[in-house]
PDB file of N, CA and C in Angstrom:
ATOM      1  N   PHE I 287       0.831  -1.185   0.000  1.00  0.00           N
ATOM      2  CA  PHE I 287       0.000   0.000   0.000  1.00  0.00           C
ATOM      3  C   PHE I 287       0.870   1.241   0.000  1.00  0.00           C
ATOM      4  N   GLY I 288       0.305   2.294  -0.540  1.00  0.00           N
ATOM      5  CA  GLY I 288       1.017   3.557  -0.590  1.00  0.00           C
ATOM      6  C   GLY I 288       0.487   4.531   0.442  1.00  0.00           C
ATOM      7  N   ARG I 289       0.399   5.770   0.048  1.00  0.00           N
ATOM      8  CA  ARG I 289       0.016   6.851   0.967  1.00  0.00           C
ATOM      9  C   ARG I 289      -1.453   6.767   1.371  1.00  0.00           C
ATOM     10  N   ASP I 290      -1.770   7.420   2.478  1.00  0.00           N
ATOM     11  CA  ASP I 290      -3.158   7.535   2.920  1.00  0.00           C
ATOM     12  C   ASP I 290      -3.870   8.570   2.059  1.00  0.00           C
ATOM     13  N   LEU I 291      -5.063   8.250   1.594  1.00  0.00           N
ATOM     14  CA  LEU I 291      -5.870   9.183   0.817  1.00  0.00           C
ATOM     15  C   LEU I 291      -6.888   9.889   1.693  1.00  0.00           C
ATOM     16  N   GLY I 292      -7.254   9.254   2.797  1.00  0.00           N
ATOM     17  CA  GLY I 292      -8.221   9.843   3.711  1.00  0.00           C
ATOM     18  C   GLY I 292      -8.541   8.882   4.835  1.00  0.00           C
ATOM     19  N   SER I 293      -9.240   9.386   5.833  1.00  0.00           N
ATOM     20  CA  SER I 293      -9.624   8.516   6.942  1.00  0.00           C
ATOM     21  C   SER I 293     -10.917   9.030   7.556  1.00  0.00           C
ATOM     22  N   GLY I 294     -11.591   8.126   8.237  1.00  0.00           N
ATOM     23  CA  GLY I 294     -12.840   8.464   8.894  1.00  0.00           C
ATOM     24  C   GLY I 294     -12.902   7.793  10.253  1.00  0.00           C
ATOM     25  N   ALA I 295     -14.078   7.720  10.813  1.00  0.00           N
ATOM     26  CA  ALA I 295     -14.254   7.145  12.144  1.00  0.00           C
ATOM     27  C   ALA I 295     -13.985   5.646  12.159  1.00  0.00           C
ATOM     28  N   PHE I 296     -14.265   4.949  11.061  1.00  0.00           N
ATOM     29  CA  PHE I 296     -14.154   3.499  11.043  1.00  0.00           C
ATOM     30  C   PHE I 296     -13.036   2.965  10.168  1.00  0.00           C
ATOM     31  N   SER I 297     -12.518   3.780   9.266  1.00  0.00           N
ATOM     32  CA  SER I 297     -11.603   3.232   8.273  1.00  0.00           C
ATOM     33  C   SER I 297     -10.597   4.254   7.769  1.00  0.00           C
ATOM     34  N   THR I 298      -9.653   3.727   6.999  1.00  0.00           N
ATOM     35  CA  THR I 298      -8.652   4.538   6.312  1.00  0.00           C
ATOM     36  C   THR I 298      -8.653   4.119   4.850  1.00  0.00           C
ATOM     37  N   VAL I 299      -8.534   5.081   3.943  1.00  0.00           N
ATOM     38  CA  VAL I 299      -8.448   4.778   2.521  1.00  0.00           C
ATOM     39  C   VAL I 299      -7.011   4.993   2.090  1.00  0.00           C
ATOM     40  N   ARG I 300      -6.438   3.961   1.458  1.00  0.00           N
ATOM     41  CA  ARG I 300      -5.035   4.007   1.051  1.00  0.00           C
ATOM     42  C   ARG I 300      -4.913   3.784  -0.453  1.00  0.00           C
ATOM     43  N   TYR I 301      -3.892   4.373  -1.029  1.00  0.00           N
ATOM     44  CA  TYR I 301      -3.594   4.260  -2.452  1.00  0.00           C
ATOM     45  C   TYR I 301      -2.793   2.982  -2.683  1.00  0.00           C
ATOM     46  N   CYS I 302      -3.067   2.288  -3.781  1.00  0.00           N
ATOM     47  CA  CYS I 302      -2.237   1.127  -4.126  1.00  0.00           C
ATOM     48  C   CYS I 302      -2.231   0.919  -5.635  1.00  0.00           C
ATOM     49  N   LYS I 303      -1.258   0.166  -6.084  1.00  0.00           N
ATOM     50  CA  LYS I 303      -1.143  -0.212  -7.490  1.00  0.00           C
ATOM     51  C   LYS I 303      -1.058  -1.737  -7.567  1.00  0.00           C
ATOM     52  N   HIS I 304      -1.634  -2.284  -8.639  1.00  0.00           N
ATOM     53  CA  HIS I 304      -1.534  -3.717  -8.884  1.00  0.00           C
ATOM     54  C   HIS I 304      -0.260  -3.956  -9.686  1.00  0.00           C
ATOM     55  N   VAL I 305       0.723  -4.561  -9.043  1.00  0.00           N
ATOM     56  CA  VAL I 305       2.024  -4.789  -9.675  1.00  0.00           C
ATOM     57  C   VAL I 305       1.884  -5.872 -10.736  1.00  0.00           C
ATOM     58  N   GLN I 306       2.255  -5.526 -11.956  1.00  0.00           N
ATOM     59  CA  GLN I 306       2.230  -6.472 -13.068  1.00  0.00           C
ATOM     60  C   GLN I 306       3.641  -6.522 -13.651  1.00  0.00           C
ATOM     61  N   PRO I 307       4.393  -7.569 -13.330  1.00  0.00           N
ATOM     62  CA  PRO I 307       5.804  -7.635 -13.715  1.00  0.00           C
ATOM     63  C   PRO I 307       6.070  -7.528 -15.218  1.00  0.00           C
ATOM     64  N   ASP I 308       5.106  -7.911 -16.054  1.00  0.00           N
ATOM     65  CA  ASP I 308       5.328  -7.901 -17.503  1.00  0.00           C
ATOM     66  C   ASP I 308       5.025  -6.550 -18.163  1.00  0.00           C
ATOM     67  N   THR I 309       4.652  -5.529 -17.358  1.00  0.00           N
ATOM     68  CA  THR I 309       4.380  -4.199 -17.912  1.00  0.00           C
ATOM     69  C   THR I 309       5.172  -3.141 -17.140  1.00  0.00           C
ATOM     70  N   THR I 310       5.260  -1.945 -17.720  1.00  0.00           N
ATOM     71  CA  THR I 310       5.962  -0.862 -17.046  1.00  0.00           C
ATOM     72  C   THR I 310       5.098  -0.296 -15.925  1.00  0.00           C
ATOM     73  N   ARG I 311       5.717   0.355 -14.957  1.00  0.00           N
ATOM     74  CA  ARG I 311       5.005   0.899 -13.799  1.00  0.00           C
ATOM     75  C   ARG I 311       3.900   1.866 -14.191  1.00  0.00           C
ATOM     76  N   SER I 312       4.105   2.620 -15.254  1.00  0.00           N
ATOM     77  CA  SER I 312       3.101   3.600 -15.661  1.00  0.00           C
ATOM     78  C   SER I 312       1.806   2.942 -16.141  1.00  0.00           C
ATOM     79  N   HIS I 313       1.835   1.658 -16.439  1.00  0.00           N
ATOM     80  CA  HIS I 313       0.644   0.941 -16.899  1.00  0.00           C
ATOM     81  C   HIS I 313       0.000   0.096 -15.805  1.00  0.00           C
ATOM     82  N   TRP I 314       0.564   0.100 -14.595  1.00  0.00           N
ATOM     83  CA  TRP I 314      -0.037  -0.665 -13.503  1.00  0.00           C
ATOM     84  C   TRP I 314      -1.348  -0.007 -13.088  1.00  0.00           C
ATOM     85  N   PRO I 315      -2.428  -0.773 -12.937  1.00  0.00           N
ATOM     86  CA  PRO I 315      -3.706  -0.193 -12.511  1.00  0.00           C
ATOM     87  C   PRO I 315      -3.631   0.385 -11.094  1.00  0.00           C
ATOM     88  N   GLU I 316      -4.312   1.510 -10.882  1.00  0.00           N
ATOM     89  CA  GLU I 316      -4.325   2.183  -9.584  1.00  0.00           C
ATOM     90  C   GLU I 316      -5.664   1.945  -8.890  1.00  0.00           C
ATOM     91  N   TYR I 317      -5.613   1.793  -7.569  1.00  0.00           N
ATOM     92  CA  TYR I 317      -6.815   1.551  -6.789  1.00  0.00           C
ATOM     93  C   TYR I 317      -6.790   2.345  -5.489  1.00  0.00           C
ATOM     94  N   ALA I 318      -7.966   2.533  -4.930  1.00  0.00           N
ATOM     95  CA  ALA I 318      -8.119   3.089  -3.582  1.00  0.00           C
ATOM     96  C   ALA I 318      -8.664   1.946  -2.728  1.00  0.00           C
ATOM     97  N   VAL I 319      -7.985   1.638  -1.633  1.00  0.00           N
ATOM     98  CA  VAL I 319      -8.395   0.516  -0.779  1.00  0.00           C
ATOM     99  C   VAL I 319      -8.863   1.060   0.563  1.00  0.00           C
ATOM    100  N   LYS I 320     -10.112   0.772   0.882  1.00  0.00           N
ATOM    101  CA  LYS I 320     -10.676   1.165   2.174  1.00  0.00           C
ATOM    102  C   LYS I 320     -10.368   0.036   3.159  1.00  0.00           C
ATOM    103  N   VAL I 321      -9.614   0.361   4.207  1.00  0.00           N
ATOM    104  CA  VAL I 321      -9.222  -0.624   5.212  1.00  0.00           C
ATOM    105  C   VAL I 321     -10.033  -0.358   6.474  1.00  0.00           C
ATOM    106  N   ILE I 322     -10.878  -1.317   6.833  1.00  0.00           N
ATOM    107  CA  ILE I 322     -11.729  -1.183   8.012  1.00  0.00           C
ATOM    108  C   ILE I 322     -11.176  -2.100   9.088  1.00  0.00           C
ATOM    109  N   SER I 323     -10.809  -1.545  10.215  1.00  0.00           N
ATOM    110  CA  SER I 323     -10.183  -2.274  11.304  1.00  0.00           C
ATOM    111  C   SER I 323     -11.127  -3.314  11.909  1.00  0.00           C
ATOM    112  N   THR I 324     -10.643  -4.552  12.054  1.00  0.00           N
ATOM    113  CA  THR I 324     -11.419  -5.611  12.688  1.00  0.00           C
ATOM    114  C   THR I 324     -11.715  -5.259  14.137  1.00  0.00           C
ATOM    115  N   MET I 325     -10.751  -4.674  14.815  1.00  0.00           N
ATOM    116  CA  MET I 325     -10.943  -4.293  16.214  1.00  0.00           C
ATOM    117  C   MET I 325     -12.086  -3.267  16.336  1.00  0.00           C
ATOM    118  N   ARG I 326     -12.116  -2.273  15.441  1.00  0.00           N
ATOM    119  CA  ARG I 326     -13.188  -1.268  15.460  1.00  0.00           C
ATOM    120  C   ARG I 326     -14.539  -1.909  15.130  1.00  0.00           C
ATOM    121  N   MET I 327     -14.540  -2.830  14.163  1.00  0.00           N
ATOM    122  CA  MET I 327     -15.788  -3.511  13.805  1.00  0.00           C
ATOM    123  C   MET I 327     -16.329  -4.295  15.001  1.00  0.00           C
ATOM    124  N   ASP I 328     -15.439  -4.964  15.737  1.00  0.00           N
ATOM    125  CA  ASP I 328     -15.858  -5.725  16.919  1.00  0.00           C
ATOM    126  C   ASP I 328     -16.386  -4.807  18.015  1.00  0.00           C
ATOM    127  N   GLU I 329     -15.672  -3.699  18.266  1.00  0.00           N
ATOM    128  CA  GLU I 329     -16.075  -2.755  19.314  1.00  0.00           C
ATOM    129  C   GLU I 329     -17.468  -2.185  19.063  1.00  0.00           C
ATOM    130  N   LEU I 330     -17.763  -1.874  17.801  1.00  0.00           N
ATOM    131  CA  LEU I 330     -18.996  -1.167  17.470  1.00  0.00           C
ATOM    132  C   LEU I 330     -20.076  -2.053  16.860  1.00  0.00           C
ATOM    133  N   GLY I 331     -19.802  -3.354  16.726  1.00  0.00           N
ATOM    134  CA  GLY I 331     -20.774  -4.230  16.095  1.00  0.00           C
ATOM    135  C   GLY I 331     -21.039  -3.835  14.650  1.00  0.00           C
ATOM    136  N   TYR I 332     -19.990  -3.538  13.925  1.00  0.00           N
ATOM    137  CA  TYR I 332     -20.068  -2.951  12.585  1.00  0.00           C
ATOM    138  C   TYR I 332     -20.036  -4.001  11.471  1.00  0.00           C
ATOM    139  N   HIS I 333     -19.968  -5.298  11.810  1.00  0.00           N
ATOM    140  CA  HIS I 333     -19.841  -6.352  10.803  1.00  0.00           C
ATOM    141  C   HIS I 333     -21.001  -6.343   9.806  1.00  0.00           C
ATOM    142  N   ALA I 334     -22.226  -6.205  10.278  1.00  0.00           N
ATOM    143  CA  ALA I 334     -23.392  -6.188   9.380  1.00  0.00           C
ATOM    144  C   ALA I 334     -23.340  -4.977   8.452  1.00  0.00           C
ATOM    145  N   SER I 335     -22.889  -3.851   8.961  1.00  0.00           N
ATOM    146  CA  SER I 335     -22.794  -2.638   8.137  1.00  0.00           C
ATOM    147  C   SER I 335     -21.747  -2.788   7.039  1.00  0.00           C
ATOM    148  N   VAL I 336     -20.626  -3.425   7.352  1.00  0.00           N
ATOM    149  CA  VAL I 336     -19.581  -3.657   6.344  1.00  0.00           C
ATOM    150  C   VAL I 336     -20.108  -4.589   5.262  1.00  0.00           C
ATOM    151  N   ASN I 337     -20.791  -5.651   5.668  1.00  0.00           N
ATOM    152  CA  ASN I 337     -21.363  -6.581   4.686  1.00  0.00           C
ATOM    153  C   ASN I 337     -22.399  -5.880   3.806  1.00  0.00           C
ATOM    154  N   ARG I 338     -23.201  -5.006   4.388  1.00  0.00           N
ATOM    155  CA  ARG I 338     -24.203  -4.253   3.632  1.00  0.00           C
ATOM    156  C   ARG I 338     -23.518  -3.292   2.650  1.00  0.00           C
ATOM    157  N   GLU I 339     -22.473  -2.614   3.101  1.00  0.00           N
ATOM    158  CA  GLU I 339     -21.745  -1.696   2.219  1.00  0.00           C
ATOM    159  C   GLU I 339     -21.164  -2.438   1.025  1.00  0.00           C
ATOM    160  N   ILE I 340     -20.591  -3.606   1.262  1.00  0.00           N
ATOM    161  CA  ILE I 340     -20.024  -4.411   0.177  1.00  0.00           C
ATOM    162  C   ILE I 340     -21.124  -4.830  -0.796  1.00  0.00           C
ATOM    163  N   SER I 341     -22.258  -5.286  -0.281  1.00  0.00           N
ATOM    164  CA  SER I 341     -23.374  -5.715  -1.138  1.00  0.00           C
ATOM    165  C   SER I 341     -23.880  -4.576  -2.012  1.00  0.00           C
ATOM    166  N   ILE I 342     -24.016  -3.400  -1.427  1.00  0.00           N
ATOM    167  CA  ILE I 342     -24.507  -2.236  -2.181  1.00  0.00           C
ATOM    168  C   ILE I 342     -23.498  -1.812  -3.237  1.00  0.00           C
ATOM    169  N   LEU I 343     -22.225  -1.726  -2.871  1.00  0.00           N
ATOM    170  CA  LEU I 343     -21.202  -1.298  -3.832  1.00  0.00           C
ATOM    171  C   LEU I 343     -21.050  -2.285  -4.988  1.00  0.00           C
ATOM    172  N   ARG I 344     -21.283  -3.581  -4.735  1.00  0.00           N
ATOM    173  CA  ARG I 344     -21.211  -4.568  -5.820  1.00  0.00           C
ATOM    174  C   ARG I 344     -22.285  -4.321  -6.872  1.00  0.00           C
ATOM    175  N   LEU I 345     -23.457  -3.871  -6.434  1.00  0.00           N
ATOM    176  CA  LEU I 345     -24.578  -3.647  -7.345  1.00  0.00           C
ATOM    177  C   LEU I 345     -24.559  -2.276  -8.009  1.00  0.00           C
ATOM    178  N   LEU I 346     -23.908  -1.323  -7.378  1.00  0.00           N
ATOM    179  CA  LEU I 346     -23.958   0.074  -7.804  1.00  0.00           C
ATOM    180  C   LEU I 346     -23.068   0.336  -9.019  1.00  0.00           C
ATOM    181  N   THR I 347     -23.665   0.908 -10.057  1.00  0.00           N
ATOM    182  CA  THR I 347     -22.894   1.353 -11.227  1.00  0.00           C
ATOM    183  C   THR I 347     -23.356   2.768 -11.563  1.00  0.00           C
ATOM    184  N   HIS I 348     -22.482   3.720 -11.318  1.00  0.00           N
ATOM    185  CA  HIS I 348     -22.789   5.127 -11.578  1.00  0.00           C
ATOM    186  C   HIS I 348     -21.474   5.830 -11.872  1.00  0.00           C
ATOM    187  N   PRO I 349     -21.432   6.729 -12.875  1.00  0.00           N
ATOM    188  CA  PRO I 349     -20.169   7.390 -13.206  1.00  0.00           C
ATOM    189  C   PRO I 349     -19.621   8.267 -12.091  1.00  0.00           C
ATOM    190  N   GLY I 350     -20.449   8.658 -11.137  1.00  0.00           N
ATOM    191  CA  GLY I 350     -19.993   9.512 -10.052  1.00  0.00           C
ATOM    192  C   GLY I 350     -19.588   8.758  -8.800  1.00  0.00           C
ATOM    193  N   VAL I 351     -19.658   7.428  -8.839  1.00  0.00           N
ATOM    194  CA  VAL I 351     -19.319   6.609  -7.669  1.00  0.00           C
ATOM    195  C   VAL I 351     -18.225   5.625  -8.060  1.00  0.00           C
ATOM    196  N   ALA I 352     -17.169   5.552  -7.232  1.00  0.00           N
ATOM    197  CA  ALA I 352     -16.070   4.626  -7.508  1.00  0.00           C
ATOM    198  C   ALA I 352     -16.590   3.195  -7.481  1.00  0.00           C
ATOM    199  N   ARG I 353     -16.249   2.423  -8.489  1.00  0.00           N
ATOM    200  CA  ARG I 353     -16.696   1.034  -8.623  1.00  0.00           C
ATOM    201  C   ARG I 353     -15.907   0.129  -7.673  1.00  0.00           C
ATOM    202  N   LEU I 354     -16.599  -0.792  -7.026  1.00  0.00           N
ATOM    203  CA  LEU I 354     -15.939  -1.778  -6.171  1.00  0.00           C
ATOM    204  C   LEU I 354     -15.339  -2.842  -7.065  1.00  0.00           C
ATOM    205  N   VAL I 355     -14.017  -3.025  -6.967  1.00  0.00           N
ATOM    206  CA  VAL I 355     -13.319  -4.006  -7.786  1.00  0.00           C
ATOM    207  C   VAL I 355     -13.284  -5.353  -7.078  1.00  0.00           C
ATOM    208  N   GLY I 356     -13.121  -5.328  -5.762  1.00  0.00           N
ATOM    209  CA  GLY I 356     -13.070  -6.558  -4.984  1.00  0.00           C
ATOM    210  C   GLY I 356     -13.053  -6.253  -3.505  1.00  0.00           C
ATOM    211  N   SER I 357     -13.244  -7.286  -2.713  1.00  0.00           N
ATOM    212  CA  SER I 357     -13.190  -7.120  -1.260  1.00  0.00           C
ATOM    213  C   SER I 357     -12.691  -8.409  -0.633  1.00  0.00           C
ATOM    214  N   PHE I 358     -12.020  -8.272   0.496  1.00  0.00           N
ATOM    215  CA  PHE I 358     -11.537  -9.447   1.217  1.00  0.00           C
ATOM    216  C   PHE I 358     -11.272  -9.073   2.668  1.00  0.00           C
ATOM    217  N   ARG I 359     -11.172 -10.090   3.509  1.00  0.00           N
ATOM    218  CA  ARG I 359     -10.821  -9.893   4.918  1.00  0.00           C
ATOM    219  C   ARG I 359      -9.491 -10.569   5.157  1.00  0.00           C
ATOM    220  N   PHE I 360      -8.630  -9.885   5.884  1.00  0.00           N
ATOM    221  CA  PHE I 360      -7.301 -10.414   6.172  1.00  0.00           C
ATOM    222  C   PHE I 360      -6.805  -9.820   7.470  1.00  0.00           C
ATOM    223  N   ARG I 361      -6.291 -10.626   8.331  1.00  0.00           N
ATOM    224  CA  ARG I 361      -5.747 -10.247   9.634  1.00  0.00           C
ATOM    225  C   ARG I 361      -6.452  -9.102  10.328  1.00  0.00           C
ATOM    226  N   GLU I 362      -5.979  -7.874  10.133  1.00  0.00           N
ATOM    227  CA  GLU I 362      -6.477  -6.757  10.942  1.00  0.00           C
ATOM    228  C   GLU I 362      -7.682  -6.035  10.375  1.00  0.00           C
ATOM    229  N   GLY I 363      -8.266  -6.515   9.277  1.00  0.00           N
ATOM    230  CA  GLY I 363      -9.417  -5.778   8.794  1.00  0.00           C
ATOM    231  C   GLY I 363     -10.083  -6.311   7.554  1.00  0.00           C
ATOM    232  N   ALA I 364     -11.079  -5.556   7.134  1.00  0.00           N
ATOM    233  CA  ALA I 364     -11.782  -5.803   5.874  1.00  0.00           C
ATOM    234  C   ALA I 364     -11.230  -4.795   4.861  1.00  0.00           C
ATOM    235  N   TYR I 365     -11.010  -5.249   3.653  1.00  0.00           N
ATOM    236  CA  TYR I 365     -10.418  -4.418   2.608  1.00  0.00           C
ATOM    237  C   TYR I 365     -11.393  -4.315   1.444  1.00  0.00           C
ATOM    238  N   LEU I 366     -11.757  -3.093   1.065  1.00  0.00           N
ATOM    239  CA  LEU I 366     -12.627  -2.847  -0.075  1.00  0.00           C
ATOM    240  C   LEU I 366     -11.791  -2.161  -1.144  1.00  0.00           C
ATOM    241  N   VAL I 367     -11.555  -2.843  -2.244  1.00  0.00           N
ATOM    242  CA  VAL I 367     -10.721  -2.331  -3.328  1.00  0.00           C
ATOM    243  C   VAL I 367     -11.630  -1.639  -4.341  1.00  0.00           C
ATOM    244  N   CYS I 368     -11.430  -0.339  -4.519  1.00  0.00           N
ATOM    245  CA  CYS I 368     -12.271   0.473  -5.412  1.00  0.00           C
ATOM    246  C   CYS I 368     -11.424   1.163  -6.473  1.00  0.00           C
ATOM    247  N   GLU I 369     -12.093   1.659  -7.509  1.00  0.00           N
ATOM    248  CA  GLU I 369     -11.406   2.459  -8.516  1.00  0.00           C
ATOM    249  C   GLU I 369     -10.769   3.669  -7.847  1.00  0.00           C
ATOM    250  N   TYR I 370      -9.641   4.093  -8.381  1.00  0.00           N
ATOM    251  CA  TYR I 370      -8.957   5.272  -7.866  1.00  0.00           C
ATOM    252  C   TYR I 370      -9.336   6.483  -8.712  1.00  0.00           C
ATOM    253  N   ALA I 371      -9.786   7.545  -8.065  1.00  0.00           N
ATOM    254  CA  ALA I 371     -10.134   8.794  -8.751  1.00  0.00           C
ATOM    255  C   ALA I 371      -8.908   9.707  -8.722  1.00  0.00           C
ATOM    256  N   ALA I 372      -8.117   9.659  -9.779  1.00  0.00           N
ATOM    257  CA  ALA I 372      -6.848  10.387  -9.829  1.00  0.00           C
ATOM    258  C   ALA I 372      -7.029  11.900  -9.704  1.00  0.00           C
ATOM    259  N   ARG I 373      -8.175  12.421 -10.158  1.00  0.00           N
ATOM    260  CA  ARG I 373      -8.385  13.871 -10.105  1.00  0.00           C
ATOM    261  C   ARG I 373      -9.102  14.309  -8.827  1.00  0.00           C
ATOM    262  N   GLY I 374      -9.274  13.405  -7.880  1.00  0.00           N
ATOM    263  CA  GLY I 374      -9.881  13.774  -6.609  1.00  0.00           C
ATOM    264  C   GLY I 374     -11.372  13.495  -6.560  1.00  0.00           C
ATOM    265  N   ASP I 375     -11.998  13.960  -5.490  1.00  0.00           N
ATOM    266  CA  ASP I 375     -13.421  13.713  -5.297  1.00  0.00           C
ATOM    267  C   ASP I 375     -14.230  14.998  -5.488  1.00  0.00           C
ATOM    268  N   LEU I 376     -15.532  14.871  -5.393  1.00  0.00           N
ATOM    269  CA  LEU I 376     -16.415  16.016  -5.583  1.00  0.00           C
ATOM    270  C   LEU I 376     -16.170  17.099  -4.543  1.00  0.00           C
ATOM    271  N   ARG I 377     -15.945  16.720  -3.310  1.00  0.00           N
ATOM    272  CA  ARG I 377     -15.692  17.694  -2.235  1.00  0.00           C
ATOM    273  C   ARG I 377     -14.466  18.555  -2.574  1.00  0.00           C
ATOM    274  N   GLY I 378     -13.405  17.923  -3.053  1.00  0.00           N
ATOM    275  CA  GLY I 378     -12.206  18.665  -3.422  1.00  0.00           C
ATOM    276  C   GLY I 378     -12.449  19.633  -4.569  1.00  0.00           C
ATOM    277  N   ALA I 379     -13.262  19.206  -5.554  1.00  0.00           N
ATOM    278  CA  ALA I 379     -13.590  20.080  -6.681  1.00  0.00           C
ATOM    279  C   ALA I 379     -14.408  21.281  -6.219  1.00  0.00           C
ATOM    280  N   LEU I 380     -15.351  21.051  -5.316  1.00  0.00           N
ATOM    281  CA  LEU I 380     -16.169  22.155  -4.803  1.00  0.00           C
ATOM    282  C   LEU I 380     -15.344  23.127  -3.966  1.00  0.00           C
ATOM    283  N   ASP I 381     -14.427  22.593  -3.156  1.00  0.00           N
ATOM    284  CA  ASP I 381     -13.565  23.449  -2.343  1.00  0.00           C
ATOM    285  C   ASP I 381     -12.658  24.322  -3.209  1.00  0.00           C
ATOM    286  N   ALA I 382     -12.213  23.781  -4.351  1.00  0.00           N
ATOM    287  CA  ALA I 382     -11.304  24.516  -5.227  1.00  0.00           C
ATOM    288  C   ALA I 382     -12.037  25.492  -6.155  1.00  0.00           C
ATOM    289  N   ALA I 383     -13.333  25.304  -6.341  1.00  0.00           N
ATOM    290  CA  ALA I 383     -14.109  26.151  -7.260  1.00  0.00           C
ATOM    291  C   ALA I 383     -14.385  27.512  -6.638  1.00  0.00           C
ATOM    292  N   PRO I 384     -14.457  28.549  -7.483  1.00  0.00           N
ATOM    293  CA  PRO I 384     -14.801  29.873  -6.960  1.00  0.00           C
ATOM    294  C   PRO I 384     -16.208  29.860  -6.355  1.00  0.00           C
ATOM    295  N   ASN I 385     -16.343  30.436  -5.195  1.00  0.00           N
ATOM    296  CA  ASN I 385     -17.619  30.484  -4.476  1.00  0.00           C
ATOM    297  C   ASN I 385     -18.197  29.118  -4.126  1.00  0.00           C
ATOM    298  N   GLY I 386     -17.354  28.080  -4.224  1.00  0.00           N
ATOM    299  CA  GLY I 386     -17.824  26.730  -3.907  1.00  0.00           C
ATOM    300  C   GLY I 386     -18.835  26.179  -4.887  1.00  0.00           C
ATOM    301  N   ARG I 387     -18.830  26.701  -6.113  1.00  0.00           N
ATOM    302  CA  ARG I 387     -19.799  26.268  -7.130  1.00  0.00           C
ATOM    303  C   ARG I 387     -19.076  25.842  -8.394  1.00  0.00           C
ATOM    304  N   LEU I 388     -19.552  24.760  -8.997  1.00  0.00           N
ATOM    305  CA  LEU I 388     -18.998  24.307 -10.258  1.00  0.00           C
ATOM    306  C   LEU I 388     -19.779  24.942 -11.401  1.00  0.00           C
ATOM    307  N   GLY I 389     -19.077  25.257 -12.480  1.00  0.00           N
ATOM    308  CA  GLY I 389     -19.752  25.761 -13.664  1.00  0.00           C
ATOM    309  C   GLY I 389     -20.528  24.637 -14.348  1.00  0.00           C
ATOM    310  N   GLU I 390     -21.352  24.993 -15.291  1.00  0.00           N
ATOM    311  CA  GLU I 390     -22.208  24.005 -15.956  1.00  0.00           C
ATOM    312  C   GLU I 390     -21.395  22.923 -16.662  1.00  0.00           C
ATOM    313  N   VAL I 391     -20.322  23.311 -17.336  1.00  0.00           N
ATOM    314  CA  VAL I 391     -19.494  22.338 -18.055  1.00  0.00           C
ATOM    315  C   VAL I 391     -18.818  21.375 -17.072  1.00  0.00           C
ATOM    316  N   ALA I 392     -18.289  21.907 -15.988  1.00  0.00           N
ATOM    317  CA  ALA I 392     -17.616  21.059 -14.996  1.00  0.00           C
ATOM    318  C   ALA I 392     -18.589  20.146 -14.272  1.00  0.00           C
ATOM    319  N   ALA I 393     -19.823  20.586 -14.068  1.00  0.00           N
ATOM    320  CA  ALA I 393     -20.814  19.790 -13.338  1.00  0.00           C
ATOM    321  C   ALA I 393     -21.397  18.671 -14.199  1.00  0.00           C
ATOM    322  N   ALA I 394     -21.391  18.832 -15.517  1.00  0.00           N
ATOM    323  CA  ALA I 394     -21.949  17.812 -16.416  1.00  0.00           C
ATOM    324  C   ALA I 394     -20.970  16.653 -16.562  1.00  0.00           C
ATOM    325  N   PHE I 395     -21.517  15.463 -16.661  1.00  0.00           N
ATOM    326  CA  PHE I 395     -20.662  14.302 -16.960  1.00  0.00           C
ATOM    327  C   PHE I 395     -21.368  13.363 -17.880  1.00  0.00           C
TER     328      PHE I 395
END
């Protein structure tokens, strides 16, 4: 895993690349991995919520929502592998826009 992209009350989102030895680094696919701590899930009874989030993300297809590529559980947590948004998220775009508003062209997709 690479750098942290963000964190919340239950999880941390980290940057990663899928290493493919037969291609150059610039062609390795990029992902954002949400790591949810097993200890936090146990403390808060969050297991059902994680399973629900995975189920919803598997079904969801929308250009404005990062697609779930895969999920797994390993040692210290649950890992949700999603598409990486290289240009940032909507919140970042709104914060950078004048007056906190996107123009019509920028808002259309």
